[in-house]
Amino acid sequence: MPGSRLKRPADTDDGENEDTVDTPETAGLYTNPVLDEDGDFDIPHRPRSKPEREVTSPVILHQSDSGPKQQDYDDEETPSMDVLTIEHTMATPLCDVGKQIWRGAFLLADFILSDPAQFAGATVLELGAGTGVSSIVMAMAAKMVYSTDIGADLLSMCRTNMTVNGHLMSGKVKVRHLDWLQTDLRIDADLDFSWTQEEVLDMYENTTVIMAADVCYDDELTDALFRTVSRLCSRFGHLCNIFVSIEKRMNFSLCTLDVACEAYDHFQRCVTHLQEDQRSFSVQKLKTDFPQALRYERVPQLELWKITANPSSPVDKEKSLQPTAAGLQLNKL
């Protein structure tokens, strides 16, 4: 209103924050509107008295220095622990997410460590093993673990991690190529990470556990995962338990214009489809209140599912092993 005193931003040059009264000569600078090049009001603002808060986000892993550090424990409180040494990347494009370590792998590893006796002496197949964390922990109890994924560089990284952590494992681990989008297992002695006929037979005859950690982030790949599980289990003549860990990640959906978890919703639809075939599959969501042995943030969005595949009938199994002109189809999923 006329005659009122106008205040201007404090002069930052002299470091004083006290308010000063504008003179008639300078008051016009703040009462006459100033427009920018787009025609919008250009209004001067008082500088913030405090700096803006730093933006933080949850961190799963911290990048370590080249050498090991002494943990901040007193001698009397130093815990007895085994340490997993994992080669991985901190951030990747979507096509290389397997080179990262995800919380779902830690959750699955904790589940294994909470009751290793249930996996003692088992033959286990991991789908989408990535860096191999879950496979390494599983090999502490299981007799044989087939750790599978795609990509020569990722499989090489996984094999390196198996070698580095070999002293922790009592069972054998074999890193092999397995592409969910293909119906054939790669059997070629000239290609690295290929299967042998003996390994294929062993996998089909003895696998009682399949596991997958945090691999349901793309609808097409999720569909391929469930198709692969169905094809594999149709070849088994015995019961098989499938453990799948998943983290619900909320994102803004352009389809619904709301916050949603579309990847998780699609996973749920796939699970529901399996449940419809009660003769072959049964599904249950497991509690995640088992002890935490690994250091990570076990957020409420982490879930663990158990799918039990009942044995195929002798007729179904016989059909899946029909000989062809090229011989027995041992390399078919």
XYZ file of C-alpha atoms in Angstrom, residues 74-239:
166
model
C 36.096 -53.673 19.986
C 38.101 -56.856 20.432
C 35.493 -58.277 22.786
C 32.660 -57.461 20.359
C 34.282 -58.614 17.132
C 31.764 -60.971 15.520
C 32.692 -64.260 13.958
C 31.797 -63.987 10.289
C 32.569 -65.253 6.829
C 33.023 -62.576 4.201
C 31.753 -62.833 0.634
C 34.026 -61.124 -1.873
C 31.986 -60.134 -4.916
C 33.056 -58.444 -8.132
C 30.213 -56.266 -9.388
C 29.388 -52.851 -10.824
C 27.772 -49.974 -8.936
C 25.539 -48.720 -11.763
C 24.700 -50.067 -15.207
C 22.330 -49.547 -18.115
C 19.218 -51.705 -18.047
C 20.742 -54.357 -20.302
C 23.519 -55.007 -17.757
C 21.555 -54.994 -14.506
C 22.832 -58.496 -13.786
C 26.243 -57.011 -12.996
C 24.798 -55.248 -9.978
C 23.846 -56.853 -6.677
C 20.219 -56.470 -5.728
C 18.501 -56.760 -2.362
C 16.491 -59.735 -3.580
C 19.710 -61.758 -3.831
C 20.550 -60.907 -0.227
C 17.065 -61.871 0.928
C 17.299 -65.224 -0.833
C 20.780 -65.792 0.608
C 19.496 -65.032 4.115
C 16.678 -67.524 3.603
C 19.187 -70.222 2.639
C 21.409 -69.434 5.620
C 18.434 -69.516 7.999
C 17.865 -73.225 7.312
C 20.679 -74.734 5.221
C 19.663 -78.274 6.186
C 16.700 -78.188 3.791
C 19.147 -77.808 0.888
C 21.786 -80.267 2.094
C 22.948 -82.559 -0.704
C 20.548 -81.019 -3.252
C 21.085 -80.234 -6.914
C 20.039 -76.623 -7.490
C 19.470 -74.527 -10.604
C 19.631 -70.733 -10.357
C 18.014 -68.731 -13.150
C 19.383 -65.237 -13.729
C 22.248 -65.698 -11.280
C 23.951 -62.391 -12.102
C 27.065 -61.980 -9.973
C 26.377 -65.312 -8.262
C 25.736 -64.237 -4.668
C 22.810 -66.606 -4.124
C 24.603 -69.478 -5.858
C 27.654 -69.074 -3.645
C 25.559 -69.164 -0.479
C 23.531 -72.111 -1.790
C 26.742 -74.039 -2.492
C 27.533 -73.884 1.216
C 24.823 -76.525 1.673
C 23.918 -78.032 -1.709
C 25.862 -80.734 -3.513
C 25.655 -79.151 -6.979
C 24.599 -75.678 -8.112
C 24.103 -74.744 -11.758
C 24.459 -70.953 -11.806
C 22.995 -69.699 -15.090
C 22.608 -66.435 -16.962
C 23.478 -64.957 -20.368
C 26.331 -62.791 -21.643
C 29.970 -63.854 -21.725
C 31.167 -60.894 -19.644
C 28.553 -61.437 -16.940
C 29.169 -65.186 -16.826
C 32.920 -64.522 -16.580
C 32.287 -62.181 -13.649
C 30.116 -64.837 -12.012
C 32.777 -67.511 -12.492
C 35.416 -65.205 -10.996
C 33.253 -64.742 -7.910
C 32.879 -68.513 -7.593
C 36.643 -68.934 -7.699
C 37.318 -66.176 -5.167
C 34.764 -67.593 -2.712
C 35.564 -71.252 -3.303
C 36.791 -71.699 0.261
C 33.266 -71.003 1.553
C 31.531 -73.611 -0.592
C 31.264 -77.296 0.217
C 29.409 -78.189 -2.990
C 30.271 -77.743 -6.648
C 29.177 -74.782 -8.757
C 29.077 -74.727 -12.540
C 28.445 -71.449 -14.360
C 26.418 -72.097 -17.491
C 24.603 -70.218 -20.250
C 20.795 -70.434 -20.110
C 18.628 -68.023 -22.103
C 14.955 -67.925 -21.101
C 14.002 -66.672 -24.561
C 15.432 -69.800 -26.178
C 14.098 -73.337 -25.958
C 17.502 -74.978 -26.379
C 20.332 -75.437 -23.935
C 23.619 -74.501 -25.540
C 25.694 -77.648 -26.038
C 28.835 -76.752 -27.945
C 32.254 -77.741 -26.692
C 33.815 -74.851 -28.619
C 31.796 -72.202 -26.763
C 32.527 -71.171 -23.202
C 29.842 -71.770 -20.546
C 28.147 -74.449 -22.659
C 26.484 -77.523 -21.192
C 27.699 -81.070 -21.585
C 25.301 -83.942 -22.194
C 26.189 -85.328 -18.762
C 25.335 -82.011 -17.080
C 21.997 -81.812 -18.894
C 21.089 -85.325 -17.735
C 22.168 -84.546 -14.181
C 20.184 -81.303 -14.135
C 16.969 -82.947 -15.333
C 17.273 -86.064 -13.198
C 18.389 -84.527 -9.913
C 17.330 -80.874 -9.656
C 14.987 -80.449 -6.704
C 15.381 -76.684 -6.221
C 15.158 -73.792 -8.674
C 15.797 -70.259 -7.469
C 15.652 -66.771 -8.972
C 16.522 -63.533 -7.183
C 15.045 -60.172 -8.174
C 14.663 -60.982 -11.863
C 11.078 -59.772 -12.446
C 11.517 -56.204 -13.670
C 10.489 -56.587 -17.331
C 7.185 -58.144 -18.388
C 8.631 -59.996 -21.370
C 11.411 -61.504 -19.280
C 8.977 -62.388 -16.496
C 6.834 -64.274 -19.008
C 9.958 -66.022 -20.287
C 10.973 -66.942 -16.739
C 7.663 -68.657 -16.016
C 7.683 -70.427 -19.388
C 11.187 -71.702 -18.669
C 10.189 -72.924 -15.210
C 7.163 -74.713 -16.664
C 9.208 -76.393 -19.392
C 11.893 -77.506 -16.968
C 9.460 -78.878 -14.408
C 7.528 -80.760 -17.089
C 10.704 -82.770 -17.643
C 11.242 -83.605 -13.990
C 9.948 -86.880 -12.617
C 10.121 -85.601 -9.063
C 8.883 -82.726 -6.924
